[in-house]
Short mmCIF file of C-alpha atoms in Angstrom, two decimals:
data_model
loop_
_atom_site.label_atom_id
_atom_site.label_comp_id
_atom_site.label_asym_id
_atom_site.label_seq_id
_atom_site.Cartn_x
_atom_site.Cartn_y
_atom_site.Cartn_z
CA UNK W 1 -9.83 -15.74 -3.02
CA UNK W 2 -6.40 -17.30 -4.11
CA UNK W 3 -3.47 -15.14 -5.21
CA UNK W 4 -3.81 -15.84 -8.34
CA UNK W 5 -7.44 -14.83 -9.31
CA UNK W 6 -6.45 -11.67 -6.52
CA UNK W 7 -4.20 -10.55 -9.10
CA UNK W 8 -6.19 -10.93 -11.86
CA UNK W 9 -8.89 -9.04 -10.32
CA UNK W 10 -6.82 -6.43 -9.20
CA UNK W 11 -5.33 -6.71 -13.02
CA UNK W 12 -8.56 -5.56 -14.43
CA UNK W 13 -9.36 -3.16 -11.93
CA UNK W 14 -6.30 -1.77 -12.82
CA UNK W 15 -6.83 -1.77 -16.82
CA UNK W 16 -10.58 -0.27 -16.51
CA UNK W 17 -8.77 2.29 -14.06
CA UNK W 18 -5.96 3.20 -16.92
CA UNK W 19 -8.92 3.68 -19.47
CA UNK W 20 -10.84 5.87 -17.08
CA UNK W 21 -8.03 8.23 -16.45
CA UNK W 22 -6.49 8.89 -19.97
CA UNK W 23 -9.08 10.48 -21.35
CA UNK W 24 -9.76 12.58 -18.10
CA UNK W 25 -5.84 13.48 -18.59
CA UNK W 26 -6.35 14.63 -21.69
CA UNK W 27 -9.40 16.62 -19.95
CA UNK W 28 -7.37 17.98 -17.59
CA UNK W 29 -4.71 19.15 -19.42
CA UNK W 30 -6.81 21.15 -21.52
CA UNK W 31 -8.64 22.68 -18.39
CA UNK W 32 -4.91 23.84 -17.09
CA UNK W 33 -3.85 25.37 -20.25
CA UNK W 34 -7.15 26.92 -20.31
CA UNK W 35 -8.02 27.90 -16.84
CA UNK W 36 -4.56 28.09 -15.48
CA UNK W 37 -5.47 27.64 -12.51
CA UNK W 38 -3.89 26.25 -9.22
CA UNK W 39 -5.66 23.90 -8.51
CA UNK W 40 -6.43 22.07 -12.00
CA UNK W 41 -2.33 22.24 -12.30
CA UNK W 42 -1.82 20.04 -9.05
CA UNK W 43 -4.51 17.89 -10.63
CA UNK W 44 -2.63 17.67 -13.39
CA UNK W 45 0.92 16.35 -11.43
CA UNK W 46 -1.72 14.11 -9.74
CA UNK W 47 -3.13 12.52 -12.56
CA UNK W 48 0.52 12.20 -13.88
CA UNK W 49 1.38 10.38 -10.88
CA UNK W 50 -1.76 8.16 -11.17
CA UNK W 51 -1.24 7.32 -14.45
CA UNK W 52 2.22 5.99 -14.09
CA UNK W 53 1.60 4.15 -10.84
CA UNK W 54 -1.76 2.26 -12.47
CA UNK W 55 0.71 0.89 -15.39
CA UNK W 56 3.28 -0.24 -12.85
CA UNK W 57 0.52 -2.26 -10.77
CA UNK W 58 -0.95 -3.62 -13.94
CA UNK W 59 2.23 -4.87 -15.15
CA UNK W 60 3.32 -6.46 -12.05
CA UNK W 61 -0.25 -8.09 -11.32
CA UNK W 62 -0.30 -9.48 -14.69
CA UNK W 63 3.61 -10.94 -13.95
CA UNK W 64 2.27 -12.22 -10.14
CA UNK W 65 -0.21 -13.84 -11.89
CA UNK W 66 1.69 -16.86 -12.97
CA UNK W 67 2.73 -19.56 -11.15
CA UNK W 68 6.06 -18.22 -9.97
CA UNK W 69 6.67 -20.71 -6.92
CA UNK W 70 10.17 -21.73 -8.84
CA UNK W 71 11.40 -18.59 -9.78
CA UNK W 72 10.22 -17.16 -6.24
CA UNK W 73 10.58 -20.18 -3.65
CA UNK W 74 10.56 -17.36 -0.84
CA UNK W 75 7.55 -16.21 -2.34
CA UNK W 76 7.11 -12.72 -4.17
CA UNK W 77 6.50 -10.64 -0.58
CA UNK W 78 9.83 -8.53 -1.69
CA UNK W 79 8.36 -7.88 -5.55
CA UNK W 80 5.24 -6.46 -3.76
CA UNK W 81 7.21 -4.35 -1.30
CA UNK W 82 9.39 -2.63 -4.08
CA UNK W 83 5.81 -1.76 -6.12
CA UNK W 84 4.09 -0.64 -3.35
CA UNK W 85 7.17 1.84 -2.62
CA UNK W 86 7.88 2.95 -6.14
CA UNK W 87 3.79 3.84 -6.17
CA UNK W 88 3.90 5.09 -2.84
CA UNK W 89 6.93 7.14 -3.49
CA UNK W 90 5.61 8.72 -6.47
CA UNK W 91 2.38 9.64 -4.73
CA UNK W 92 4.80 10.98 -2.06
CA UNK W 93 6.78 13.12 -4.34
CA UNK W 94 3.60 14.90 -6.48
CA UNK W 95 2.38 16.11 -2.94
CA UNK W 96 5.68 17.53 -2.04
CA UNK W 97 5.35 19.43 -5.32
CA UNK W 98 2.16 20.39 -4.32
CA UNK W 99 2.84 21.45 -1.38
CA UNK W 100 5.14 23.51 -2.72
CA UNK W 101 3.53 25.11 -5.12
CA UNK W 102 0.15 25.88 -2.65
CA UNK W 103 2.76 27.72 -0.46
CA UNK W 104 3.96 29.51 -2.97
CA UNK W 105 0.22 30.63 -4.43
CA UNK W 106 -0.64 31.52 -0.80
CA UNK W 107 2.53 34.48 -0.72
CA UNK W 108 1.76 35.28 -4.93
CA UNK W 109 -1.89 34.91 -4.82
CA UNK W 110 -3.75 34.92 -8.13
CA UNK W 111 -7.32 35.40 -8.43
CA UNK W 112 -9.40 32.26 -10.60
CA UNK W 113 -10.48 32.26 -14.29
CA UNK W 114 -13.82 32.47 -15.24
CA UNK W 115 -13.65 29.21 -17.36
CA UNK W 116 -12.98 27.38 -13.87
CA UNK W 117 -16.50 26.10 -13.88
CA UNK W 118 -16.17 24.00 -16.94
CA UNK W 119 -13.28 22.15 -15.30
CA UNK W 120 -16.50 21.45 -12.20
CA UNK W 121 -18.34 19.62 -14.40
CA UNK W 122 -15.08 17.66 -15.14
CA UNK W 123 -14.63 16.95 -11.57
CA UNK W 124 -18.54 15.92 -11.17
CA UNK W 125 -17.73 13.14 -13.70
CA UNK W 126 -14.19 12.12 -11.84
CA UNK W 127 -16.14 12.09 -8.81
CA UNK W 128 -18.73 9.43 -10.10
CA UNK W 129 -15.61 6.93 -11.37
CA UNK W 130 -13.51 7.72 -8.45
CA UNK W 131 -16.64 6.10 -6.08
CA UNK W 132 -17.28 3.38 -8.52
CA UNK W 133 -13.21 2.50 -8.57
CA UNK W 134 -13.08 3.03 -4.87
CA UNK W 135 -16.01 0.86 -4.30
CA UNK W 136 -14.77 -1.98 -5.98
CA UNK W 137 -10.79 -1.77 -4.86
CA UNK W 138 -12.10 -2.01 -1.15
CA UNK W 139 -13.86 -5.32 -1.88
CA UNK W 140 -10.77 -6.59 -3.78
CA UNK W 141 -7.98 -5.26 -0.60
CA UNK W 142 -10.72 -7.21 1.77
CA UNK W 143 -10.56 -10.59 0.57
CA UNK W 144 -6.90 -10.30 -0.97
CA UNK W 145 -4.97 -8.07 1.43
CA UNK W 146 -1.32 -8.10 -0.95
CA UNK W 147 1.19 -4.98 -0.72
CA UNK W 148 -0.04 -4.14 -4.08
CA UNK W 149 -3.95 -4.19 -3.47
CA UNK W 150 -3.37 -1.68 -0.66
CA UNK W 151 -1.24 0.72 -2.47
CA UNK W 152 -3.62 0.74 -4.78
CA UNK W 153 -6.69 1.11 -2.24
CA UNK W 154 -4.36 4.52 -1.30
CA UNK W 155 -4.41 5.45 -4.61
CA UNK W 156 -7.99 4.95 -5.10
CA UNK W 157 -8.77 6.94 -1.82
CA UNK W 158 -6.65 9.84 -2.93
CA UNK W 159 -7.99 10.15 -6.43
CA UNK W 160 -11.44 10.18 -4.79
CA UNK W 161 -10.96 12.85 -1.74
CA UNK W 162 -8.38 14.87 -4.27
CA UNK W 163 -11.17 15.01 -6.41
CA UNK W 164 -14.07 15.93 -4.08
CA UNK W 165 -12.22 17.96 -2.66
CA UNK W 166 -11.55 19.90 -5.75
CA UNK W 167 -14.82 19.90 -6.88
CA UNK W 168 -16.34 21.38 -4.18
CA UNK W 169 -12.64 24.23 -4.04
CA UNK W 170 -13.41 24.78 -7.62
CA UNK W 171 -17.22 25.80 -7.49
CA UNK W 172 -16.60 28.03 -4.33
CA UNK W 173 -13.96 29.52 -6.58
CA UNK W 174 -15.53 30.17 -9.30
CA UNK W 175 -18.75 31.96 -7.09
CA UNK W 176 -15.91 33.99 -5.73
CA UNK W 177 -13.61 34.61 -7.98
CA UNK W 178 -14.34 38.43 -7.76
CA UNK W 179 -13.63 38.50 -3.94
CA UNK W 180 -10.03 38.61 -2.61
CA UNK W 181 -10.61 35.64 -1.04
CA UNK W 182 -11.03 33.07 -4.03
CA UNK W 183 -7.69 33.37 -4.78
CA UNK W 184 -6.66 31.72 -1.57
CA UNK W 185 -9.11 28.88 -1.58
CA UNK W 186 -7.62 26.41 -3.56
CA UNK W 187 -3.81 26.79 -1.64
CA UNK W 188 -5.30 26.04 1.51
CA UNK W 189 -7.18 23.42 0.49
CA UNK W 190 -4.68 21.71 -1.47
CA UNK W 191 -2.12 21.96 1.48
CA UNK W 192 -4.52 20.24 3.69
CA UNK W 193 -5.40 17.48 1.46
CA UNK W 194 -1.40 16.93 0.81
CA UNK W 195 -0.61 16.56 4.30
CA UNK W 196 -3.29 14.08 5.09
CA UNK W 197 -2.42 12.02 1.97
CA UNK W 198 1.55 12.17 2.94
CA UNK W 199 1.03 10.87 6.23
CA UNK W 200 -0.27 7.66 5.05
CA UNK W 201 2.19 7.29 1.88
CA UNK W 202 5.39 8.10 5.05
CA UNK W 203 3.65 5.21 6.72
CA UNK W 204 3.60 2.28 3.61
CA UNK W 205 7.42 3.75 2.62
CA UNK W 206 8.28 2.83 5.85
CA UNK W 207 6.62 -0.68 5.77
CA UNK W 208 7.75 -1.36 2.75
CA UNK W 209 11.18 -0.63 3.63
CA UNK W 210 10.93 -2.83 6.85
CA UNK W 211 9.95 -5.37 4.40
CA UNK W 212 12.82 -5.50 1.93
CA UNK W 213 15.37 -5.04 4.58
CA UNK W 214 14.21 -8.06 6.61
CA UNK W 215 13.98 -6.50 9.50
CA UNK W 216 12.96 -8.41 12.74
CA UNK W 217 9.44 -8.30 14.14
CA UNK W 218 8.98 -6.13 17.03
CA UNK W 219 9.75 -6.98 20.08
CA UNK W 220 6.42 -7.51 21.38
CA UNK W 221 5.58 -10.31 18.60
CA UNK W 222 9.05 -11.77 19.75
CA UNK W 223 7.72 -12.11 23.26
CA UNK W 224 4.88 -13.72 22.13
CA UNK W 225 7.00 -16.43 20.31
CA UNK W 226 8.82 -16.75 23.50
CA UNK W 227 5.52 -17.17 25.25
CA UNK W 228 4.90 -19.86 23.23
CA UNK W 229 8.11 -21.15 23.06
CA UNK W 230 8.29 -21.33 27.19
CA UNK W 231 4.78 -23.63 26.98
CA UNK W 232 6.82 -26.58 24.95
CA UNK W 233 9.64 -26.42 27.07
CA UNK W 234 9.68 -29.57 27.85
CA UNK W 235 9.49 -30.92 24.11
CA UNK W 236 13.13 -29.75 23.48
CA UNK W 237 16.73 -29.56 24.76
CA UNK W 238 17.84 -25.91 23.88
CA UNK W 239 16.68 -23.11 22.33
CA UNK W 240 19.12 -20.88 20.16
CA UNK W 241 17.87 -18.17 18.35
CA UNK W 242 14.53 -16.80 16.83
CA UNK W 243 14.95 -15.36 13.38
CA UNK W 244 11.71 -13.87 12.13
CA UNK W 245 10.95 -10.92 9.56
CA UNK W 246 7.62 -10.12 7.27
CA UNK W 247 7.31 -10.91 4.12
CA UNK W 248 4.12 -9.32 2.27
CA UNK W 249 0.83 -10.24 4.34
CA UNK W 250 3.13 -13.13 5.69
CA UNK W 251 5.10 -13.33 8.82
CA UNK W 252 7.84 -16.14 8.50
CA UNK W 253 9.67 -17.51 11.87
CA UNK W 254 12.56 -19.46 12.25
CA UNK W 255 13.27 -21.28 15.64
CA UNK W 256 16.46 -22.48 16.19
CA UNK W 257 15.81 -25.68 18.64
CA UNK W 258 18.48 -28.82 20.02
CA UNK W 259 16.69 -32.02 20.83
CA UNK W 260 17.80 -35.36 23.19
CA UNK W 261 19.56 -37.86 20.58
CA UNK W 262 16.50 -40.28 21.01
CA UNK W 263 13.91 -37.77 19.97
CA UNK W 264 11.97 -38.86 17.22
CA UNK W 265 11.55 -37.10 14.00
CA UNK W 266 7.77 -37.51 14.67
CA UNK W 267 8.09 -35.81 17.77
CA UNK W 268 9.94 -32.53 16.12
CA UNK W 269 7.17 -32.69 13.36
CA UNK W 270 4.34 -32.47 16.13
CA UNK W 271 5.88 -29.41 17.48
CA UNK W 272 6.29 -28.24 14.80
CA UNK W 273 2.51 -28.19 14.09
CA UNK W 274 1.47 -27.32 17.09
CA UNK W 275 3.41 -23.95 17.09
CA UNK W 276 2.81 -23.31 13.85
CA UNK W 277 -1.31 -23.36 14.64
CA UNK W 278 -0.69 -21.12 18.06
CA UNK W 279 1.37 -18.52 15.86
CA UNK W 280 -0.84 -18.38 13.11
CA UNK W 281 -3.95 -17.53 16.09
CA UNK W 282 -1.23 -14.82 16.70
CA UNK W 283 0.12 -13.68 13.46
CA UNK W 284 -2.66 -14.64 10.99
CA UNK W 285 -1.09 -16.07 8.00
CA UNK W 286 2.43 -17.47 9.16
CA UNK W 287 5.05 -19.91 8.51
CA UNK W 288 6.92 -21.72 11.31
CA UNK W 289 10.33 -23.74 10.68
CA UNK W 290 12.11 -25.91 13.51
CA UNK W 291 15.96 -25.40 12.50
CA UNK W 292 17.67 -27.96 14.32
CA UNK W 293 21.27 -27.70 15.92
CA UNK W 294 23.90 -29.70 17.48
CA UNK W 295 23.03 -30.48 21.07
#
C-alpha cells in the first residue's frame, strides 16, 4: 500500500470512528449525570480524549494525503512524530486523571446506582464497534506502519480493553451493589487498566521525542554500519563521520567518506548501492547518502 492511499484509509477509518463515538458521547454523558458513577465518569474523560485525538488524526491524514514532496523534501516523518505525541499525550494525561480519581474512590468509597445496568447495555454496544474498529485499524498499521496508524492502533486497543473491561466492572457492580464490596470494584479496576495503558503511551512519547530531536541511532545499529562500512574498506580513502537519526518508519544515514583523486564517480555510485541494499536487509526501509570530503 503507498502512503498515499495509507492515509486515506486510515482517513476514513478515522471519520467512521468520529461518527461512532459522538453519539456514544452523548450516551455517556447522560449515563454519568444519571448514574454518577465512577466508572462511567472516567469513561467519560476517555471518550473526551478519544474524541479530540480522532479529529487531530483525521485532519492530518487528510493533509498527508497530498503530494507534499516540495513542501516536505525531508519527508513528513517529523509531522507524524508531533501527532502521534499530541494523541499519545492526551491519552497519557486522561489516565493520570484517572488514576487519580480511582485512588481517591478507593479512600471515599461510594457504593453504585441502581441505573448502572442501563449504562451495560451501552458498553455491550461499544464493545461490538470497538472489535469492528480494532479489527480493521490492525490490517491498516500492518501494511502501512506510519507514526500515525500506530497511535491510532493504541487508541483503538484502549477504547476496546477500556470498554470490556468496563462492561464486565459494571455488571459485577450492579449484582453487587448492595455488598460493601461493589463500591470498590470499579477503582481497582480502573487503576489497573490505567497503568497498563500508560506504559505503552510513556513508550511512543518517548519515541516520538527521539524522533523530533534527531537523535542518533543506538549504538548497536551504529556498529552495524561500521560492520558494513569495514567490508568496503578498500573502496574508499577515509572515513569521517556517520550521521544517522529516524525519521517516521525510516532510518536515514549519512556517511561521510574521502576517495583517491582518480576514483570515478561510477565507482562512489556503486557503493553507494551496494550499502544502501546491505542497510536496508538491516534497517528495513532506509536511505543511505555518501557525503564526500576533501582527502
Amino acid at each position: 500500500m503507498s502512503n498515499k492511499s495509507g492515509y486515506k484509509e486510515q482517513q476514513n477509518l478515522s471519520i467512521a470512528q468520529l461518527l461512532a463515538e459522538a453519539p456514544n458521547f452523548v450516551a455517556v454523558v447522560v449515563s454519568a449525570i444519571l448514574s454518577r458513577n465512577l466508572l462511567v465518569y472516567i469513561d467519560l474523560l476517555d471518550s473526551s480524549m478519544y474524541l479530540i485525538s480522532l479529529g487531530l488524526i483525521i485532519f492530518l491524514s487528510r493533509k498527508l494525503t497530498k503530494d507534499l514532496r516540495y513542501e516536505y523534501n525531508y519527508g513528513v516523518g517529523k509531522i507524524e512524530a508531533i501527532a502521534s505525541l499530541l494523541c499519545d499525550g492526551m491519552g497519557f494525561f486522561g489516565l493520570l486523571i484517572t488514576l487519580g480519581f480511582s485512588v481517591q474512590a478507593i479512600i471515599i468509597p461510594e457504593q453504585p446506582s441502581d441505573l448502572v445496568i442501563a449504562v451495560v447495555g451501552l458498553k455491550i454496544i461499544n464493545v461490538g464497534f470497538d472489535t469492528a474498529f480494532f479489527v480493521k485499524q490492525r490490517k491498516i498499521t500492518k501494511i502501512h506502519n506510519s507514526a500515525i496508524s500506530k497511535s491510532n492502533y493504541a487508541e483503538a486497543l484502549s477504547a476496546l480493553l477500556f470498554d470490556s473491561v468496563a462492561l464486565v466492572s459494571l455488571f459485577a457492580m450492579w449484582l453487587l451493589r448492595a455488598t460493601p464490596i461493589g463500591g470498590y470494584i470499579a477503582p481497582v479496576v480502573s487503576i489497573f487498566v490505567a497503568i497498563y495503558l500508560m506504559v505503552g503511551y510513556v513508550k511512543r512519547i518517548r519515541q516520538a521525542l527521539t524522533e523530533l530531536t534527531d537523535k542518533t541511532l543506538p549504538e548497536e545499529d551504529q556498529m552495524k554500519i561500521l560492520n558494513i562500512l569495514t567490508r568496503h574498506y578498500d573502496s574508499y580513502s577515509q572515513f569521517y563521520a556517520i550521521n544517522s537519526h529516524k525519521s517516521g518508519d525510516v532510518t536515514r544515514i549519512d556517511i561521510h567518506l574521502s576517495f583517491e583523486w582518480d576514483t570515478k564517480v561510477e565507482g562512489v555510485i556503486n557503493l553507494q548501492k551496494q550499502m544502501q541494499d546491505e542497510l536496508e536487509d538491516q534497517f528495513g526501509n532506509c536511505i543511505v547518502k555518501l557525503i564526500v570530503e576533501e582527502n
